[in-house]
């Protein structure tokens, strides 16, 4: 039996990745589908394109009669992390196409502009951005105080730096500037 070909247009790839929010569509999963690059490596795609109705008539959730373009159309594709793709296809009887279609609709609605889910998510992101900005101001203020007082007699520099680092690490102060957290983690080593 020949393996079904998987050939996706650029538009299809853009649509499914754009609507994924860079998250696996399995309801309880929070894994990213694209891992950020590092100082020595480029970003890498860790997600898988999964067929809701199989890529072939005999595959998991096969649906005889589907044309190749229908099988590889955005509405028949869902993005998942490698683990959940393996589970959903390996235990396909537990994950019927109707369920995957529901997951896809719910997951993607969070990222479709104008949907109630997207509006709610945008509000949450704006609130987080505000809290992060406030926290960055608090961190910068505490750091400025430490820098100004570091040479004063009796000022316990190590304790103050460790206390601020502990507050950042325990998320008492949210932080968006990674360099500040890296600085404090490195200074405690």
Coordinates of C-alpha atoms in Angstrom, one line a residue:
X1 CA 0.0 0.0 0.0
X2 CA 1.4 3.4 -1.0
X3 CA 1.8 6.0 1.7
X4 CA -0.5 9.0 1.2
X5 CA 1.3 12.1 0.0
X6 CA 1.3 15.1 2.2
X7 CA 1.7 18.3 0.2
X8 CA 0.4 21.5 1.6
X9 CA 0.2 24.9 -0.2
X10 CA 1.9 27.9 1.4
X11 CA -1.5 29.4 2.0
X12 CA -2.6 26.3 3.9
X13 CA 0.5 26.3 6.0
X14 CA 0.1 30.0 6.8
X15 CA -3.6 29.5 7.7
X16 CA -3.2 26.6 10.1
X17 CA -0.1 28.0 11.8
X18 CA -1.5 31.4 12.0
X19 CA -4.7 30.1 13.7
X20 CA -2.8 27.8 16.0
X21 CA -1.5 30.5 18.4
X22 CA 1.7 28.5 18.4
X23 CA 0.0 26.0 20.7
X24 CA -1.0 22.3 20.4
X25 CA -4.8 22.0 19.8
X26 CA -5.1 19.1 22.3
X27 CA -7.4 20.7 24.9
X28 CA -5.1 20.3 28.0
X29 CA -1.8 20.8 26.2
X30 CA 0.2 24.0 26.4
X31 CA 3.2 23.0 24.3
X32 CA 4.6 25.4 21.7
X33 CA 4.6 24.3 18.1
X34 CA 7.7 26.4 17.3
X35 CA 10.5 26.6 19.7
X36 CA 12.5 29.8 19.8
X37 CA 16.0 29.9 18.5
X38 CA 18.9 30.1 20.8
X39 CA 22.2 31.9 20.6
X40 CA 23.6 29.0 18.5
X41 CA 20.6 27.4 16.9
X42 CA 17.7 28.7 14.8
X43 CA 14.1 28.3 15.7
X44 CA 12.6 24.8 15.1
X45 CA 9.1 23.5 14.3
X46 CA 8.2 20.9 16.9
X47 CA 4.5 20.6 16.0
X48 CA 2.9 18.2 13.6
X49 CA 0.2 18.7 11.0
X50 CA -2.5 16.2 11.8
X51 CA -5.3 15.1 9.5
X52 CA -8.8 15.1 11.0
X53 CA -10.0 12.7 8.3
X54 CA -7.0 10.6 7.4
X55 CA -4.5 11.3 4.6
X56 CA -5.6 8.0 3.0
X57 CA -8.8 5.9 3.0
X58 CA -7.2 3.4 5.3
X59 CA -5.6 5.7 7.8
X60 CA -6.8 6.7 11.3
X61 CA -10.3 8.3 10.8
X62 CA -10.2 7.4 7.1
X63 CA -13.1 8.7 5.0
X64 CA -13.3 7.1 1.6
X65 CA -14.3 9.3 -1.2
X66 CA -12.3 12.4 0.0
X67 CA -10.2 14.0 -2.8
X68 CA -6.6 14.7 -2.2
X69 CA -7.2 18.5 -2.1
X70 CA -10.0 18.0 0.5
X71 CA -7.7 15.8 2.7
X72 CA -5.0 18.5 2.7
X73 CA -7.3 21.5 3.0
X74 CA -7.0 23.7 6.1
X75 CA -10.4 22.7 7.4
X76 CA -9.1 19.0 7.6
X77 CA -5.9 19.8 9.3
X78 CA -5.1 20.5 13.0
X79 CA -1.8 21.2 14.6
X80 CA -0.6 19.3 17.6
X81 CA 2.6 18.6 19.5
X82 CA 4.3 15.4 18.5
X83 CA 3.1 13.5 21.6
X84 CA -0.5 14.3 21.1
X85 CA -0.4 13.7 17.4
X86 CA 0.9 10.2 18.1
X87 CA -1.8 9.6 20.7
X88 CA -4.6 10.9 18.6
X89 CA -3.6 8.7 15.6
X90 CA -2.4 5.7 17.6
X91 CA -5.7 5.6 19.6
X92 CA -7.8 7.0 16.8
X93 CA -11.0 5.1 18.0
X94 CA -10.9 7.3 21.1
X95 CA -10.5 10.4 19.0
X96 CA -13.2 10.5 16.3
X97 CA -13.1 13.2 13.6
X98 CA -16.1 14.9 15.1
X99 CA -14.2 15.5 18.3
X100 CA -11.1 16.8 16.5
X101 CA -13.3 19.1 14.5
X102 CA -14.7 20.5 17.7
X103 CA -11.2 20.9 19.2
X104 CA -10.0 22.7 16.1
X105 CA -13.0 25.1 16.1
X106 CA -12.6 25.9 19.8
X107 CA -8.8 26.2 19.6
X108 CA -8.7 28.4 16.5
X109 CA -11.5 30.7 17.7
X110 CA -9.1 32.0 20.3
X111 CA -7.0 33.4 17.5
X112 CA -9.6 34.5 15.0
X113 CA -9.8 38.3 15.0
X114 CA -13.1 39.6 16.3
X115 CA -14.3 36.3 17.9
X116 CA -15.4 36.6 21.5
X117 CA -12.6 34.2 22.5
X118 CA -10.0 36.3 20.8
X119 CA -11.4 39.5 22.3
X120 CA -11.3 37.9 25.8
X121 CA -7.7 36.7 25.1
X122 CA -6.6 40.1 24.0
X123 CA -8.0 41.6 27.2
X124 CA -6.1 39.1 29.2
X125 CA -2.9 39.9 27.3
X126 CA -3.4 43.6 27.8
X127 CA -3.9 43.1 31.5
X128 CA -0.7 41.0 31.6
X129 CA 1.2 43.6 29.6
X130 CA 0.1 46.3 32.1
X131 CA 1.1 44.2 35.1
X132 CA 4.4 43.4 33.5
X133 CA 5.0 47.1 32.8
X134 CA 4.2 47.9 36.5
X135 CA 6.5 45.0 37.6
X136 CA 9.3 46.2 35.4
X137 CA 9.0 49.6 36.9
X138 CA 9.1 48.1 40.4
X139 CA 12.2 46.0 39.4
X140 CA 14.0 49.0 37.9
X141 CA 13.2 51.0 41.0
X142 CA 14.5 48.3 43.4
X143 CA 17.6 47.9 41.2
X144 CA 18.3 51.6 41.2
X145 CA 18.0 51.7 45.0
X146 CA 20.4 48.8 45.3
X147 CA 22.9 50.5 42.9
X148 CA 22.7 53.8 44.8
X149 CA 23.1 52.2 48.2
X150 CA 25.7 49.5 47.4
X151 CA 28.6 51.5 48.8
X152 CA 26.9 52.7 52.0
X153 CA 28.3 51.3 55.2
X154 CA 26.1 48.6 56.6
X155 CA 24.1 48.1 53.4
X156 CA 23.9 44.3 52.9
X157 CA 24.3 44.2 49.1
X158 CA 24.2 40.4 48.8
X159 CA 21.0 40.1 50.8
X160 CA 19.2 42.9 48.8
X161 CA 20.2 41.3 45.5
X162 CA 19.2 37.8 46.7
X163 CA 15.9 39.2 47.9
X164 CA 15.1 40.9 44.6
X165 CA 16.2 37.9 42.6
X166 CA 14.0 35.6 44.8
X167 CA 10.9 37.9 44.3
X168 CA 11.5 37.9 40.6
X169 CA 12.0 34.1 40.5
X170 CA 8.8 33.5 42.5
X171 CA 6.9 35.8 40.2
X172 CA 6.0 38.3 42.9
X173 CA 7.2 40.7 40.3
X174 CA 6.3 39.7 36.8
X175 CA 9.1 40.3 34.4
X176 CA 9.3 40.8 30.7
X177 CA 12.9 41.7 30.4
X178 CA 14.7 38.4 30.3
X179 CA 18.1 40.0 30.7
X180 CA 17.2 41.2 34.2
X181 CA 16.2 37.7 35.3
X182 CA 19.3 36.2 33.7
X183 CA 21.4 38.9 35.5
X184 CA 20.0 38.0 38.9
X185 CA 20.2 34.2 38.3
X186 CA 23.9 34.6 37.2
X187 CA 24.7 36.8 40.2
X188 CA 23.4 34.1 42.6
X189 CA 25.5 31.4 41.0

